[in-house]
Coordinates of N, CA and C in Angstrom, one line a residue:
D79 N -5.2 34.7 17.4 CA -5.4 36.7 17.5 C -5.6 37.4 18.4
K80 N -7.8 36.7 18.2 CA -8.3 37.3 19.4 C -9.1 36.8 20.7
V81 N -8.6 37.2 21.8 CA -8.9 37.3 22.9 C -9.5 37.5 23.7
G82 N -10.2 37.2 24.5 CA -11.4 37.7 25.7 C -10.7 38.9 26.4
P83 N -11.4 39.9 27.1 CA -10.7 40.5 28.1 C -9.5 40.0 29.0
K84 N -10.5 39.4 29.0 CA -9.8 38.0 30.6 C -8.6 37.7 30.8
I85 N -8.8 37.3 29.6 CA -7.5 36.3 29.2 C -6.7 37.1 28.8
G86 N -6.5 38.5 27.6 CA -6.1 39.8 28.0 C -5.0 40.2 28.1
N87 N -6.0 40.4 29.9 CA -4.7 40.6 30.9 C -4.4 40.3 31.4
E88 N -4.7 39.0 31.7 CA -3.8 37.7 32.2 C -2.7 37.7 31.5
L89 N -2.4 37.5 29.8 CA -1.8 37.6 28.9 C -0.1 38.8 28.5
K90 N -1.2 39.5 28.8 CA -0.4 40.7 29.6 C 0.4 40.9 30.6
S91 N -0.3 40.2 31.5 CA -0.1 40.1 33.2 C 1.6 39.1 32.9
A92 N 1.4 38.2 32.3 CA 2.2 36.7 32.2 C 3.5 37.5 31.0
A93 N 3.5 38.4 30.0 CA 4.7 39.4 29.1 C 5.1 40.0 29.9
L94 N 4.3 40.6 30.8 CA 5.2 41.3 31.9 C 6.5 41.3 33.1
W95 N 5.8 40.1 33.8 CA 6.2 39.0 34.2 C 7.2 38.7 33.8
A96 N 7.1 37.7 31.8 CA 8.2 37.2 31.3 C 8.9 38.6 30.9
I97 N 8.6 39.6 30.9 CA 10.0 41.1 31.2 C 11.3 41.1 32.3
V98 N 10.3 41.2 33.4 CA 10.8 41.1 34.5 C 11.8 40.0 35.0
I99 N 11.6 38.9 34.5 CA 12.4 38.0 35.4 C 13.4 37.6 34.3
A100 N 13.6 37.8 33.2 CA 14.5 37.6 31.6 C 15.2 39.1 32.2
M101 N 15.2 40.1 32.7 CA 16.1 41.3 33.0 C 16.8 40.3 33.8
F102 N 15.8 40.1 35.2 CA 16.9 39.7 36.4 C 17.7 38.9 36.0
F103 N 17.6 37.9 35.3 CA 18.7 36.1 34.7 C 20.0 37.0 34.5
I104 N 19.3 37.9 33.4 CA 19.8 38.8 32.5 C 21.5 39.6 33.4
I105 N 20.6 40.6 35.4 CA 21.8 41.1 35.3 C 22.5 39.5 35.7
L106 N 22.0 39.0 36.6 CA 22.5 38.4 37.4 C 23.7 37.1 36.6
Y107 N 23.5 36.9 35.7 CA 24.1 36.2 34.1 C 25.4 37.5 34.1
L108 N 25.5 38.6 33.3 CA 26.3 39.5 33.3 C 27.3 39.3 34.8
T109 N 26.7 39.4 36.5 CA 26.8 39.9 36.7 C 28.1 38.7 37.6
I110 N 28.3 37.4 37.5 CA 28.8 36.2 37.4 C 30.2 35.9 36.3
R111 N 29.8 36.6 34.9 CA 30.6 36.9 33.2 C 31.5 37.6 33.3
F112 N 30.3 38.8 33.9 CA 31.5 39.8 34.0 C 31.9 41.0 35.5
E113 N 31.3 41.4 35.6 CA 31.1 42.6 36.9 C 29.7 43.0 37.5
F114 N 29.5 43.6 38.0 CA 28.2 44.1 38.6 C 27.9 45.2 37.6
K115 N 28.7 46.0 38.0 CA 29.3 47.2 37.1 C 28.8 47.1 35.4
F116 N 29.0 46.1 34.9 CA 28.7 45.8 33.0 C 27.2 45.0 33.3
A117 N 26.6 44.6 34.1 CA 26.0 44.5 34.0 C 24.2 45.4 34.4
I118 N 24.4 46.3 34.7 CA 24.1 47.6 34.7 C 24.5 48.1 33.9
G119 N 25.1 48.7 33.1 CA 25.2 49.5 31.6 C 24.4 48.2 30.9
A120 N 24.9 47.4 30.7 CA 24.0 46.2 29.9 C 22.1 47.0 30.3
I121 N 21.7 46.3 31.3 CA 20.3 46.7 31.2 C 19.7 48.3 31.4
V122 N 21.0 49.1 31.4 CA 20.6 50.5 31.3 C 20.1 50.6 30.0
A123 N 20.1 50.1 29.2 CA 20.9 50.0 27.5 C 19.9 48.9 27.0
L124 N 19.4 47.9 28.1 CA 17.8 47.2 27.6 C 17.0 48.3 27.7
A125 N 17.4 48.7 28.8 CA 15.2 49.3 29.4 C 15.9 50.8 28.0
H126 N 16.9 51.4 28.0 CA 16.5 52.2 26.7 C 16.4 51.8 24.9
D127 N 16.6 50.2 24.8 CA 16.3 50.0 23.7 C 14.5 49.7 23.5
V128 N 14.1 49.0 24.7 CA 12.3 48.9 24.8 C 11.5 50.0 24.5
L129 N 12.4 51.1 25.9 CA 11.6 52.1 26.3 C 11.3 53.2 25.0
I130 N 12.1 53.0 23.8 CA 12.9 54.3 22.9 C 11.7 53.2 22.0
T131 N 11.8 52.0 21.9 CA 11.2 50.9 20.2 C 9.3 51.4 21.0
L132 N 8.5 51.3 22.6 CA 7.8 51.8 23.1 C 6.9 53.3 22.6
G133 N 8.0 53.5 22.7 CA 7.4 55.0 22.7 C 7.5 55.1 21.1
I134 N 8.1 55.0 20.3 CA 8.0 55.1 18.9 C 6.4 54.7 18.2
F135 N 5.9 53.5 18.8 CA 5.1 52.6 18.6 C 3.8 53.0 19.3
S136 N 4.0 54.2 20.5 CA 3.3 55.5 20.8 C 2.8 55.9 20.5
L137 N 3.9 56.6 20.0 CA 3.3 58.2 19.1 C 2.9 57.5 17.6
M138 N 3.6 56.4 16.6 CA 2.4 56.2 16.2 C 1.3 55.1 16.1
N139 N 0.6 55.6 18.1 CA -0.5 54.9 17.8 C -0.9 52.7 17.2
Y140 N 0.4 52.9 17.3 CA 0.0 50.8 17.3 C 0.2 50.4 18.0
E141 N -0.8 49.1 18.5 CA -1.2 48.3 19.4 C -0.6 47.2 19.4
I142 N 0.4 47.6 20.8 CA 0.8 46.5 21.7 C 0.1 44.5 22.0
S143 N 0.6 44.1 20.9 CA -0.3 42.6 20.8 C 0.8 42.5 22.1
L144 N 0.7 40.8 21.7 CA 1.5 39.7 22.7 C 2.2 39.4 21.5
S145 N 2.4 39.3 20.0 CA 3.8 39.1 19.0 C 4.4 40.8 18.9
I146 N 4.4 41.1 19.5 CA 4.9 42.9 19.9 C 6.0 42.6 20.9
I147 N 5.1 41.8 21.9 CA 5.5 41.5 23.3 C 7.7 40.7 22.7
G148 N 6.3 39.9 21.6 CA 8.0 39.1 21.5 C 9.1 39.9 20.5
A149 N 8.3 40.3 19.6 CA 9.5 41.2 19.6 C 10.2 42.4 20.3
F150 N 9.8 42.8 21.5 CA 10.7 43.6 22.7 C 11.8 42.7 22.9
L151 N 11.6 41.0 23.7 CA 11.8 40.2 23.2 C 13.5 40.1 23.4
T152 N 12.4 39.8 22.0 CA 13.5 39.0 20.4 C 14.6 40.7 20.5
I153 N 14.4 42.1 20.6 CA 15.4 42.9 20.8 C 15.9 43.1 22.2
I154 N 15.9 42.5 23.0 CA 16.6 42.4 24.1 C 17.7 40.9 24.1
G155 N 16.7 40.2 23.9 CA 18.0 39.3 22.9 C 19.1 40.1 22.4
Y156 N 19.0 40.2 21.3 CA 19.9 40.6 20.2 C 20.3 42.6 21.4
S157 N 19.6 42.8 21.5 CA 20.8 43.9 22.5 C 21.9 43.6 23.1
L158 N 21.5 42.6 23.2 CA 22.5 42.2 24.7 C 23.5 41.2 24.2
N159 N 23.1 40.4 23.0 CA 24.3 39.9 22.2 C 25.1 40.9 21.8
D160 N 24.7 42.5 21.8 CA 25.7 43.1 20.7 C 26.5 43.3 22.1
T161 N 26.1 43.9 23.0 CA 26.2 44.5 24.2 C 27.5 43.8 24.5
I162 N 27.3 42.1 24.8 CA 28.7 41.2 25.4 C 29.2 41.3 24.1
V163 N 29.6 41.0 23.3 CA 30.6 40.9 22.3 C 31.2 42.7 22.5
V164 N 31.2 43.8 22.3 CA 31.4 44.5 23.1 C 32.2 44.5 24.6
Y165 N 31.5 43.4 25.2 CA 31.6 43.6 26.5 C 32.9 43.1 26.6
D166 N 33.0 41.6 26.1 CA 34.6 41.0 26.0 C 35.1 41.4 25.6
R167 N 35.8 42.6 24.3 CA 36.7 43.1 24.2 C 37.0 43.8 25.5
I168 N 36.1 44.4 26.1 CA 36.5 45.4 27.0 C 37.5 44.8 28.0
R169 N 36.6 42.8 28.1 CA 37.1 42.4 28.9 C 38.5 41.9 28.2
E170 N 38.9 41.4 27.5 CA 40.0 41.1 26.9 C 41.1 41.5 27.5
N171 N 40.3 43.5 26.7 CA 41.4 44.9 27.1 C 41.9 45.2 28.0
I172 N 41.3 44.9 28.6 CA 41.5 44.6 30.5 C 42.7 44.1 30.6
K173 N 42.8 42.8 30.6 CA 43.3 41.6 31.1 C 45.4 42.1 30.5
K174 N 44.6 42.7 28.8 CA 45.9 42.8 28.4 C 46.7 43.9 28.4
L175 N 45.5 45.2 28.4 CA 46.5 46.0 28.8 C 46.0 47.4 30.4
K176 N 46.7 45.9 30.6 CA 45.9 46.7 32.4 C 47.1 48.2 33.0
N177 N 47.2 49.3 33.4 CA 48.1 49.3 34.5 C 48.8 50.0 33.0
T178 N 48.4 50.4 31.1 CA 49.4 50.7 30.3 C 47.9 51.6 29.4
V179 N 47.5 51.6 30.4 CA 46.2 52.7 28.9 C 44.8 53.1 30.1
A180 N 44.8 54.3 30.6 CA 43.8 54.5 31.1 C 42.2 54.0 30.4
Y181 N 41.5 53.5 31.7 CA 40.0 53.3 31.3 C 39.5 53.5 29.8
D182 N 39.8 54.4 30.3 CA 37.9 55.1 29.0 C 39.2 54.8 27.6
E183 N 40.0 55.2 27.6 CA 41.0 54.6 26.1 C 40.9 53.1 26.3
M184 N 41.0 52.8 27.7 CA 40.4 51.1 27.0 C 39.5 50.9 26.2
I185 N 38.4 51.7 26.9 CA 36.9 51.0 26.6 C 36.8 51.6 25.2
N186 N 37.6 53.4 24.5 CA 37.2 53.5 23.3 C 37.7 52.3 21.8
R187 N 39.4 51.8 23.2 CA 39.9 51.1 22.1 C 38.9 49.4 21.3
S188 N 38.7 49.0 22.8 CA 37.4 48.3 22.5 C 36.5 48.0 21.5
I189 N 35.7 48.6 21.9 CA 34.6 49.3 20.8 C 35.5 49.8 19.8
N190 N 36.5 50.3 19.2 CA 36.7 50.5 18.0 C 36.7 49.0 17.0
E191 N 37.5 48.5 18.0 CA 37.2 46.7 18.0 C 36.7 46.1 17.1
S192 N 36.0 46.0 17.8 CA 34.5 45.0 17.9 C 33.5 46.1 16.3
L193 N 33.9 47.3 16.6 CA 32.9 47.9 15.2 C 32.4 47.4 14.6
S194 N 33.6 46.7 13.8 CA 33.0 46.7 12.2 C 31.9 45.2 12.0
R195 N 32.3 44.3 13.5 CA 31.9 43.8 13.5 C 30.4 43.9 13.6
T196 N 30.3 44.9 15.0 CA 28.7 45.0 15.0 C 28.2 45.9 14.0
V197 N 28.9 46.6 13.3 CA 28.0 46.9 11.7 C 27.6 46.3 10.9
V198 N 28.4 45.2 11.1 CA 28.2 43.9 9.5 C 26.6 42.8 10.2
T199 N 27.0 42.7 11.4 CA 26.3 41.9 11.8 C 24.6 42.8 11.9
S200 N 24.3 44.2 12.7 CA 23.5 44.7 13.0 C 23.2 44.9 10.9
M201 N 23.5 45.0 10.0 CA 23.6 45.5 9.0 C 22.6 44.6 7.9
T202 N 23.3 43.2 7.9 CA 23.0 41.9 7.8 C 21.3 42.0 8.3
T203 N 21.2 41.7 9.4 CA 20.2 41.3 10.8 C 18.8 42.8 9.7
L204 N 19.4 43.8 9.7 CA 18.2 45.2 9.8 C 17.9 44.4 8.2
F205 N 19.2 44.4 7.2 CA 18.5 43.6 5.9 C 17.0 43.1 5.5
V206 N 17.1 42.1 6.2 CA 16.3 40.7 6.5 C 14.9 41.2 7.3
V207 N 15.3 42.0 8.1 CA 14.3 43.0 9.0 C 13.1 43.8 7.8
V208 N 14.2 44.6 7.3 CA 13.5 45.4 6.3 C 12.2 44.9 4.9
I209 N 13.3 43.5 4.8 CA 12.4 42.9 4.2 C 11.4 42.0 4.0
L210 N 10.9 42.0 5.1 CA 10.4 41.3 6.3 C 9.1 42.8 6.5
L211 N 9.3 43.4 7.2 CA 8.4 45.1 7.2 C 7.7 45.6 5.5
L212 N 8.5 45.1 4.7 CA 8.5 45.7 3.0 C 7.2 44.7 2.6
M213 N 7.4 43.8 2.9 CA 7.2 42.1 1.7 C 6.6 41.4 2.5
G214 N 6.2 41.3 3.7 CA 5.6 40.6 4.9 C 4.3 40.5 4.9
G215 N 3.8 41.7 4.8 CA 2.6 41.6 5.1 C 1.4 42.2 5.8
D216 N 0.3 42.6 6.6 CA 0.0 43.0 7.2 C -0.1 42.2 8.6
V217 N 0.1 41.0 7.9 CA 0.0 40.3 10.0 C 1.1 40.4 10.5
I218 N 2.9 40.5 10.2 CA 3.6 40.4 10.3 C 4.0 42.5 10.0
H219 N 3.9 43.1 9.7 CA 4.3 44.2 9.9 C 4.4 44.4 10.8
N220 N 3.8 44.9 12.1 CA 4.3 45.4 13.5 C 5.5 45.1 14.1
F221 N 5.2 43.4 13.5 CA 6.6 42.6 14.4 C 7.4 43.2 13.2
A222 N 7.5 43.1 12.5 CA 8.9 42.9 11.5 C 9.1 45.2 11.9
F223 N 8.3 46.7 11.7 CA 8.6 47.4 12.0 C 9.2 47.2 13.8
A224 N 8.5 46.7 14.8 CA 9.6 47.0 16.3 C 11.0 46.4 16.1
L225 N 11.4 45.0 15.0 CA 12.9 44.6 15.2 C 13.8 46.3 14.5
T226 N 13.0 46.2 12.9 CA 13.7 47.3 12.6 C 14.2 48.4 13.7
V227 N 13.5 48.7 14.6 CA 13.3 50.0 15.3 C 14.5 49.3 16.6
G228 N 14.7 47.9 17.1 CA 15.6 47.9 17.8 C 16.4 47.7 17.6
V229 N 16.9 46.9 16.0 CA 18.3 46.6 15.4 C 18.9 47.8 15.7
I230 N 18.8 48.7 14.9 CA 18.2 50.5 15.1 C 19.3 50.7 16.8
V231 N 18.5 50.9 17.3 CA 18.2 51.6 18.6 C 19.8 50.6 19.3
G232 N 19.4 48.8 18.8 CA 19.8 47.7 20.3 C 21.3 48.2 19.2
T233 N 21.6 48.4 18.4 CA 22.9 48.4 18.3 C 24.2 49.7 18.4
Y234 N 23.1 51.1 18.4 CA 23.9 52.1 18.9 C 23.7 51.8 20.2
S235 N 22.7 51.4 21.2 CA 23.2 51.3 23.1 C 24.3 50.3 22.9
S236 N 25.1 49.7 22.5 CA 25.3 48.9 22.4 C 26.9 49.6 22.7
V237 N 27.0 50.4 22.0 CA 28.8 51.7 21.8 C 28.1 53.1 23.1
Y238 N 27.0 53.5 22.7 CA 26.6 55.0 23.3 C 26.1 54.5 24.5
I239 N 25.2 53.6 25.4 CA 24.7 54.2 26.4 C 25.5 52.7 27.5
A240 N 25.3 50.9 26.6 CA 26.1 50.3 27.5 C 27.9 50.5 28.6
S241 N 28.4 51.3 27.4 CA 29.6 51.4 27.3 C 29.7 52.6 27.9
P242 N 29.3 54.1 28.2 CA 29.6 55.1 28.5 C 29.2 54.8 30.6
V243 N 28.6 54.4 30.6 CA 27.3 53.7 31.7 C 28.3 52.7 32.8
V244 N 29.4 52.0 31.9 CA 30.8 51.5 32.9 C 31.6 52.6 32.8
L245 N 31.8 53.1 32.1 CA 33.1 54.2 32.3 C 33.3 54.5 33.0
E246 N 31.4 55.7 33.7 CA 31.4 56.0 35.1 C 31.6 55.3 35.8
W247 N 30.6 53.9 35.7 CA 30.6 54.1 37.2 C 32.3 53.1 37.8
Q248 N 33.2 53.4 36.7 CA 34.8 52.9 36.8 C 35.4 54.6 37.1
K249 N 34.8 55.6 36.6 CA 35.2 57.1 37.0 C 34.7 57.1 39.5
R250 N 33.6 57.2 38.9 CA 32.5 56.8 40.4 C 33.6 56.4 41.0
S251 N 33.4 55.3 40.6 CA 33.4 53.8 41.8 C 35.9 54.6 42.5
H252 N 36.3 55.6 41.3 CA 37.9 55.3 40.9 C 37.6 57.0 42.5
R253 N 36.9 57.7 41.9 CA 36.6 58.7 43.4 C 36.5 58.5 44.4
K254 N 35.7 57.7 45.1 CA 35.6 57.1 46.7 C 36.7 56.5 46.5
E255 N 37.6 55.9 45.8 CA 38.4 54.9 46.4 C 39.7 56.3 46.5
L256 N 39.8 57.2 45.6 CA 40.9 58.7 46.0 C 40.4 58.9 47.6
L257 N 38.9 58.7 47.4 CA 38.4 60.0 48.7 C 39.0 59.3 50.2
K258 N 38.4 58.4 50.1 CA 38.8 56.7 51.3 C 40.9 57.1 51.4
K259 N 41.3 57.6 50.3 CA 42.8 56.8 50.6 C 42.9 58.9 51.0
K260 N 42.4 59.4 51.4 CA 42.7 60.9 51.4 C 42.8 60.7 53.5
N261 N 41.7 60.5 53.5 CA 41.2 60.4 54.6 C 41.3 59.2 55.5

């Protein structure tokens, strides 16, 4: 639990590199699996999740330890999984409803179709994490607190951050196409 300042700085540096490398591979994976605009939406949502959790830790003056870095990486994985579920539904609806429904309506429908699954999964996870927060003791308290914040923030970011970024990207690229056709 306790390390010297030199080792601590090396561990912090390694943890930051782990987050940067994880984000790179997430972008690569999502670009291959979906499209680049989906990868950007997911990264914006993941950055949002980590920054909100980090901000709350800062406001509450909690220490950022290696276990908290582990919690941040867990939050990234959890939120990414949730975002991919929504993105899979969007991708299915793009294939199924192409040219019959407006893009924003298709995203809205996709979110509504996956919302009950998202809420049930999040509530189940939140139940376990809150129990850890309340009953886990001092050793796991900050880790469980980070996960509690991360589950809440990660759930709403999959719906309210990641998908709207994809929608905005689509609208902007559609406007650019229209301008090219005019010229």
